[in-house]
Short mmCIF file of C-alpha atoms in Angstrom, two decimals:
data_model
loop_
_atom_site.label_atom_id
_atom_site.label_comp_id
_atom_site.label_asym_id
_atom_site.label_seq_id
_atom_site.Cartn_x
_atom_site.Cartn_y
_atom_site.Cartn_z
CA MET A 1 81.77 140.27 168.74
CA ALA A 2 79.62 141.74 165.96
CA GLN A 3 82.12 144.59 165.76
CA ASN A 4 84.94 142.07 165.31
CA GLY A 5 83.10 140.41 162.41
CA SER A 6 82.46 143.65 160.57
CA TRP A 7 86.12 144.65 160.96
CA ILE A 8 87.19 141.51 159.15
CA LYS A 9 84.58 142.17 156.47
CA TYR A 10 85.89 145.71 156.04
CA VAL A 11 89.48 144.57 155.60
CA PHE A 12 88.36 141.79 153.26
CA LYS A 13 86.48 144.32 151.17
CA LYS A 14 89.56 146.53 151.10
CA VAL A 15 91.72 143.64 149.88
CA ILE A 16 89.20 142.66 147.22
CA LEU A 17 88.73 146.23 146.08
CA ARG A 18 92.44 146.93 145.93
CA GLY A 19 92.96 143.64 144.13
CA ALA A 20 90.33 144.63 141.59
CA PHE A 21 91.95 148.04 141.13
CA LEU A 22 95.37 146.45 140.72
CA TYR A 23 94.11 143.90 138.24
CA SER A 24 92.21 146.47 136.22
CA GLY A 25 95.12 148.88 136.30
CA CYS A 26 97.53 146.25 135.03
CA MET A 27 95.09 145.21 132.32
CA VAL A 28 94.64 148.79 131.14
CA LEU A 29 98.40 149.33 131.12
CA ASN A 30 98.90 146.15 129.15
CA LYS A 31 96.23 147.00 126.64
CA TYR A 32 96.89 150.68 126.09
CA VAL A 33 100.51 151.34 126.99
CA GLY A 34 102.69 148.25 126.85
CA SER A 35 104.31 145.61 128.98
CA ILE A 36 107.51 143.99 130.07
CA ILE A 37 107.94 140.66 128.34
CA PHE A 38 110.31 137.77 128.99
CA LEU A 39 111.27 136.27 125.65
CA THR A 40 112.29 132.67 125.09
CA GLY A 41 113.64 130.68 122.17
CA ASP A 42 116.38 131.10 119.60
CA SER A 43 114.33 132.20 116.63
CA MET A 44 115.56 135.79 116.81
CA HIS A 45 119.33 135.25 117.14
CA PRO A 46 121.41 137.42 117.10
CA THR A 47 119.01 140.27 117.78
CA ILE A 48 117.24 138.70 120.73
CA TYR A 49 118.56 135.88 122.85
CA ASP A 50 116.73 133.37 124.98
CA GLY A 51 115.93 135.02 128.30
CA ASP A 52 115.95 138.64 127.18
CA VAL A 53 113.47 140.95 128.89
CA VAL A 54 112.08 143.77 126.80
CA PHE A 55 109.68 146.70 126.93
CA THR A 56 106.88 146.48 124.42
CA ARG A 57 104.48 149.11 123.18
CA THR A 58 100.97 147.82 122.50
CA TYR A 59 99.92 148.20 118.88
CA ASN A 60 96.94 150.39 118.11
CA PRO A 61 96.25 150.29 114.37
CA ARG A 62 94.60 153.70 114.46
CA LYS A 63 97.54 155.45 116.05
CA HIS A 64 100.66 153.47 115.20
CA GLU A 65 102.17 152.31 111.99
CA ILE A 66 104.06 149.06 111.68
CA LYS A 67 107.13 149.63 109.55
CA LYS A 68 109.30 147.12 107.80
CA ASN A 69 111.84 145.44 110.08
CA ASP A 70 109.89 146.21 113.24
CA ILE A 71 109.99 143.40 115.77
CA VAL A 72 106.48 142.57 116.87
CA CYS A 73 104.75 140.22 119.26
CA VAL A 74 101.76 138.62 117.58
CA LYS A 75 99.04 136.26 118.71
CA SER A 76 100.10 132.94 117.29
CA PRO A 77 97.96 131.90 114.33
CA THR A 78 98.60 128.25 115.12
CA ASP A 79 98.53 128.00 118.93
CA ARG A 80 95.88 129.69 120.98
CA GLY A 81 97.03 131.90 123.84
CA ILE A 82 100.68 132.18 122.82
CA LEU A 83 102.50 135.30 121.70
CA ILE A 84 105.26 134.83 119.19
CA CYS A 85 107.94 137.42 118.60
CA LYS A 86 109.24 137.91 115.07
CA ARG A 87 110.37 140.60 112.69
CA VAL A 88 108.08 142.09 110.03
CA ALA A 89 109.87 141.30 106.79
CA LEU A 90 107.20 142.30 104.28
CA LEU A 91 104.17 144.57 104.51
CA GLU A 92 100.93 144.46 102.57
CA HIS A 93 101.03 144.72 98.78
CA GLU A 94 104.72 143.80 98.63
CA TYR A 95 105.93 140.93 96.56
CA ASP A 96 106.69 137.78 98.49
CA ASN A 97 110.20 136.74 97.46
CA ILE A 98 110.90 134.75 100.60
CA SER A 99 108.65 131.70 100.38
CA PHE A 100 110.69 129.87 97.82
CA ASN A 101 108.29 127.51 96.22
CA ASP A 102 108.45 125.98 92.78
CA ILE A 103 104.72 125.37 92.72
CA ARG A 104 103.44 128.72 93.86
CA PRO A 105 104.38 131.75 91.76
CA SER A 106 105.52 134.93 93.45
CA THR A 107 102.47 136.35 95.20
CA ARG A 108 101.67 139.66 96.81
CA ILE A 109 101.02 140.00 100.49
CA ALA A 110 97.26 140.58 100.88
CA ALA A 111 95.88 143.89 102.12
CA GLY A 112 96.03 144.18 105.89
CA HIS A 113 98.55 141.33 106.19
CA CYS A 114 102.26 141.13 106.86
CA PHE A 115 104.97 138.54 106.51
CA LEU A 116 106.89 137.57 109.63
CA LEU A 117 110.41 136.24 109.60
CA GLY A 118 112.64 135.23 112.50
CA ASP A 119 116.22 136.52 112.37
CA ASN A 120 117.53 133.01 112.92
CA LEU A 121 116.23 131.44 109.73
CA TYR A 122 117.29 127.93 110.72
CA SER A 123 115.36 127.75 113.93
CA SER A 124 112.31 129.91 113.43
CA SER A 125 108.73 128.97 112.72
CA ASP A 126 107.37 132.05 111.01
CA SER A 127 105.39 133.08 107.95
CA ARG A 128 107.38 130.65 105.85
CA ALA A 129 105.39 127.97 107.65
CA PHE A 130 102.01 129.54 108.39
CA GLY A 131 101.81 132.23 105.72
CA PRO A 132 101.29 135.97 106.00
CA ILE A 133 99.26 136.98 109.04
CA PRO A 134 96.57 139.67 109.36
CA MET A 135 97.86 142.76 111.16
CA GLY A 136 94.95 142.42 113.56
CA LEU A 137 96.90 139.62 115.25
CA ILE A 138 99.78 141.95 116.06
CA PHE A 139 99.67 142.69 119.74
CA SER A 140 102.71 144.89 120.40
CA ARG A 141 106.03 146.17 119.11
CA VAL A 142 109.26 145.36 120.90
CA THR A 143 111.11 148.60 121.63
CA TYR A 144 113.79 148.33 124.29
CA ARG A 145 115.78 145.57 125.94
CA ILE A 146 116.18 145.83 129.71
CA TRP A 147 117.89 142.51 130.50
CA PRO A 148 120.62 141.26 130.44
CA PRO A 149 122.37 144.39 131.74
CA ASN A 150 125.29 144.18 129.31
CA ARG A 151 122.96 144.51 126.33
CA ILE A 152 120.50 147.10 127.54
CA GLY A 153 119.35 149.34 124.74
CA PHE A 154 117.08 149.83 121.80
CA ILE A 155 116.53 146.81 119.62
CA GLU A 156 118.57 146.96 116.45
CA LYS A 157 116.90 147.19 113.08
CA MET B 1 103.01 157.56 157.00
CA SER B 2 104.97 159.60 154.50
CA THR B 3 103.19 161.93 152.13
CA LEU B 4 104.79 160.05 149.23
CA TRP B 5 102.92 156.90 150.24
CA ILE B 6 99.69 158.83 150.64
CA ILE B 7 100.11 160.37 147.19
CA THR B 8 100.92 156.97 145.70
CA LYS B 9 97.84 155.49 147.29
CA ARG B 10 95.69 158.29 145.97
CA ILE B 11 97.05 158.07 142.43
CA GLY B 12 96.68 154.31 142.55
CA LYS B 13 93.10 154.59 143.72
CA VAL B 14 92.19 157.08 140.97
CA PHE B 15 93.88 154.98 138.32
CA GLY B 16 92.18 151.90 139.71
CA ILE B 17 88.74 153.52 139.70
CA ILE B 18 89.20 154.63 136.09
CA SER B 19 90.57 151.26 135.03
CA LEU B 20 87.80 149.20 136.60
CA PRO B 21 85.07 149.95 134.01
CA ILE B 22 87.61 149.59 131.21
CA ALA B 23 88.66 146.20 132.53
CA PHE B 24 84.99 145.28 132.88
CA CYS B 25 84.47 146.08 129.21
CA GLU B 26 87.45 143.96 128.28
CA THR B 27 86.66 140.92 130.41
CA ILE B 28 82.88 140.84 130.73
CA GLY B 29 81.50 142.77 127.77
CA HIS B 30 80.18 146.07 126.55
CA PRO B 31 77.44 147.50 124.36
CA ALA B 32 78.24 148.28 120.75
CA SER B 33 76.44 149.91 117.87
CA VAL B 34 75.89 148.08 114.60
CA VAL B 35 77.09 149.77 111.43
CA GLY B 36 76.16 148.52 107.99
CA ALA B 37 73.47 146.32 106.52
CA SER B 38 75.45 143.11 106.19
CA MET B 39 73.58 141.32 108.96
CA GLU B 40 70.04 142.27 107.98
CA PRO B 41 67.45 141.27 109.05
CA THR B 42 69.04 140.06 112.28
CA LEU B 43 70.93 143.27 112.99
CA ARG B 44 70.14 146.61 111.45
CA GLY B 45 72.77 149.30 111.17
CA ASN B 46 72.10 151.04 107.94
CA ASP B 47 70.53 154.27 109.10
CA ALA B 48 72.27 157.61 109.36
CA ARG B 49 70.14 158.36 112.43
CA TRP B 50 72.08 156.77 115.26
CA TRP B 51 69.04 155.87 117.32
CA LYS B 52 67.70 153.76 114.49
CA ASN B 53 70.72 151.49 114.41
CA ASP B 54 70.79 148.45 116.63
CA ILE B 55 72.78 148.44 119.82
CA VAL B 56 73.92 145.01 120.92
CA TRP B 57 75.66 143.56 123.94
CA LEU B 58 79.06 142.11 123.05
CA SER B 59 80.04 139.44 125.50
CA LYS B 60 83.68 138.63 126.13
CA ILE B 61 82.71 135.56 128.11
CA HIS B 62 81.82 132.83 125.70
CA LYS B 63 82.76 129.32 124.76
CA PHE B 64 84.44 128.44 121.49
CA PRO B 65 82.53 129.78 118.51
CA LYS B 66 79.93 127.40 117.13
CA ASN B 67 77.96 127.45 113.92
CA GLY B 68 75.19 130.00 113.90
CA GLU B 69 76.69 132.31 116.51
CA ILE B 70 77.42 135.92 115.67
CA PHE B 71 80.84 137.30 116.51
CA THR B 72 82.72 140.53 115.99
CA TYR B 73 86.30 140.37 114.83
CA ILE B 74 89.04 142.58 113.49
CA SER B 75 88.85 142.55 109.72
CA PRO B 76 91.71 140.59 108.11
CA ARG B 77 91.85 143.26 105.42
CA ASP B 78 92.13 146.30 107.65
CA PRO B 79 93.09 146.13 111.33
CA LYS B 80 91.28 149.41 112.04
CA VAL B 81 87.89 147.95 111.17
CA HIS B 82 85.67 145.51 113.06
CA HIS B 83 83.29 143.25 111.23
CA VAL B 84 80.31 141.41 112.67
CA LYS B 85 79.25 138.20 110.96
CA ARG B 86 77.86 134.78 111.65
CA VAL B 87 79.97 131.64 112.06
CA THR B 88 79.05 129.20 109.32
CA ALA B 89 81.93 126.75 109.51
CA THR B 90 84.26 125.74 112.35
CA PRO B 91 87.78 124.27 112.28
CA GLY B 92 87.93 121.00 110.42
CA GLU B 93 84.84 121.53 108.32
CA ILE B 94 85.29 121.63 104.58
CA ILE B 95 84.59 124.84 102.76
CA ASP B 96 83.12 124.62 99.29
CA VAL B 97 83.03 128.04 97.71
CA ARG B 98 83.45 129.15 94.12
CA ASN B 99 87.01 130.14 93.19
CA ARG B 100 88.44 128.01 95.97
CA PRO B 101 89.24 124.31 95.97
CA PRO B 102 87.32 122.47 98.72
CA MET B 103 89.62 122.46 101.74
CA PRO B 104 89.12 121.87 105.45
CA LEU B 105 89.55 124.83 107.74
CA GLY B 106 92.71 125.01 109.83
CA PRO B 107 92.62 124.34 113.59
CA LEU B 108 91.89 127.95 114.49
CA GLU B 109 90.06 129.20 111.41
CA TYR B 110 86.40 130.10 111.13
CA TRP B 111 84.24 130.89 108.13
CA MET B 112 82.15 134.00 108.66
CA LEU B 113 79.22 134.96 106.44
CA SER B 114 76.86 137.92 106.32
CA ASP B 115 73.17 137.19 106.87
CA ASN B 116 72.53 139.65 104.07
CA ALA B 117 74.59 137.97 101.36
CA ILE B 118 74.48 140.83 98.88
CA VAL B 119 76.01 143.45 101.14
CA GLY B 120 79.21 143.37 103.09
CA GLU B 121 82.54 141.66 102.87
CA ASP B 122 82.84 138.34 104.56
CA SER B 123 84.83 135.14 104.28
CA ARG B 124 83.87 134.75 100.63
CA TYR B 125 85.97 137.86 100.07
CA TYR B 126 88.87 137.52 102.53
CA GLY B 127 88.90 133.86 103.46
CA PRO B 128 88.78 132.19 106.87
CA VAL B 129 89.13 134.30 110.00
CA ASN B 130 91.63 133.29 112.68
CA ILE B 131 90.24 133.03 116.20
CA GLY B 132 92.93 135.49 117.39
CA LEU B 133 91.01 138.22 115.56
CA PHE B 134 87.76 137.55 117.36
CA GLN B 135 86.66 140.29 119.73
CA GLY B 136 83.27 139.47 121.19
CA LYS B 137 80.08 137.49 120.81
CA VAL B 138 76.82 139.23 119.98
CA VAL B 139 74.34 137.84 122.50
CA PHE B 140 71.67 140.43 123.04
CA ILE B 141 69.99 143.23 121.17
CA LEU B 142 69.66 146.10 123.64
CA TRP B 143 68.08 148.66 121.33
CA PRO B 144 65.52 149.18 119.85
CA LEU B 145 63.35 147.91 122.63
CA SER B 146 60.93 146.45 120.12
CA ARG B 147 63.54 143.85 119.28
CA PHE B 148 65.10 143.52 122.71
CA GLY B 149 66.28 140.01 123.46
CA SER B 150 68.65 137.26 122.43
CA VAL B 151 69.83 137.23 118.88
CA ASP B 152 67.89 134.48 117.09
#
């Protein structure tokens, strides 16, 4: 009977250990390589539709460079725990000619910040609402669409 | 059992063993070395000799930042750089600093100040820091042993 008990314990340990390996492996992949993300919402019509599934490449500021018109997933500056997916319209030091505002004169995007804009200007909450965001909030770049099958391919600039 | 499955299991196990400490560092915490004098006298990092700079334990398990706690975060000015400063105002509190009109902080914004006000860039320079930039909470000084213990 003691042998029976230790067999269960051994299997249990195997499940826990494999679970820990799997969890860690997925976390490392997500943090250092990229992920597969299911996108929702209309804010990126016509580039990205509701329900598209894409590959993303995690952003490492020391290795990668965010260029203008890249589509990025950023940690939302207004809602904790949500990733929002928008296009980088302006980079640091560029003049902000998008936030049309009679009160505020044309300002420059601060160092280390970028201005996000959804492709569907009518239905997108982006930097026009919450202002330029620090690049440290950028989590990944969207590279390739893998669903739906009729629109598989690299994301258009 | 096919050799393909055995190979997959082996690769998976190796990848898992390597990933486990990395995941630990990301979810539980890791030690980190202090650079710069902006948090003197609490944290010292201004010596070229590495063993003279403080080593602290950064915890990834923590509750929402409160006033007085020390956190590391990605600098809003340069995403390659991490800053370590103390929380002096939490969301909703009103900031009254020169050159800025008194305004309450947004729902996810924190005001970070250096303990050593003369040195270092902090919120007086780049404004409030969004919680999405926060990386870890400084809880313990691990080195030097003469100052081992909780911060403050």
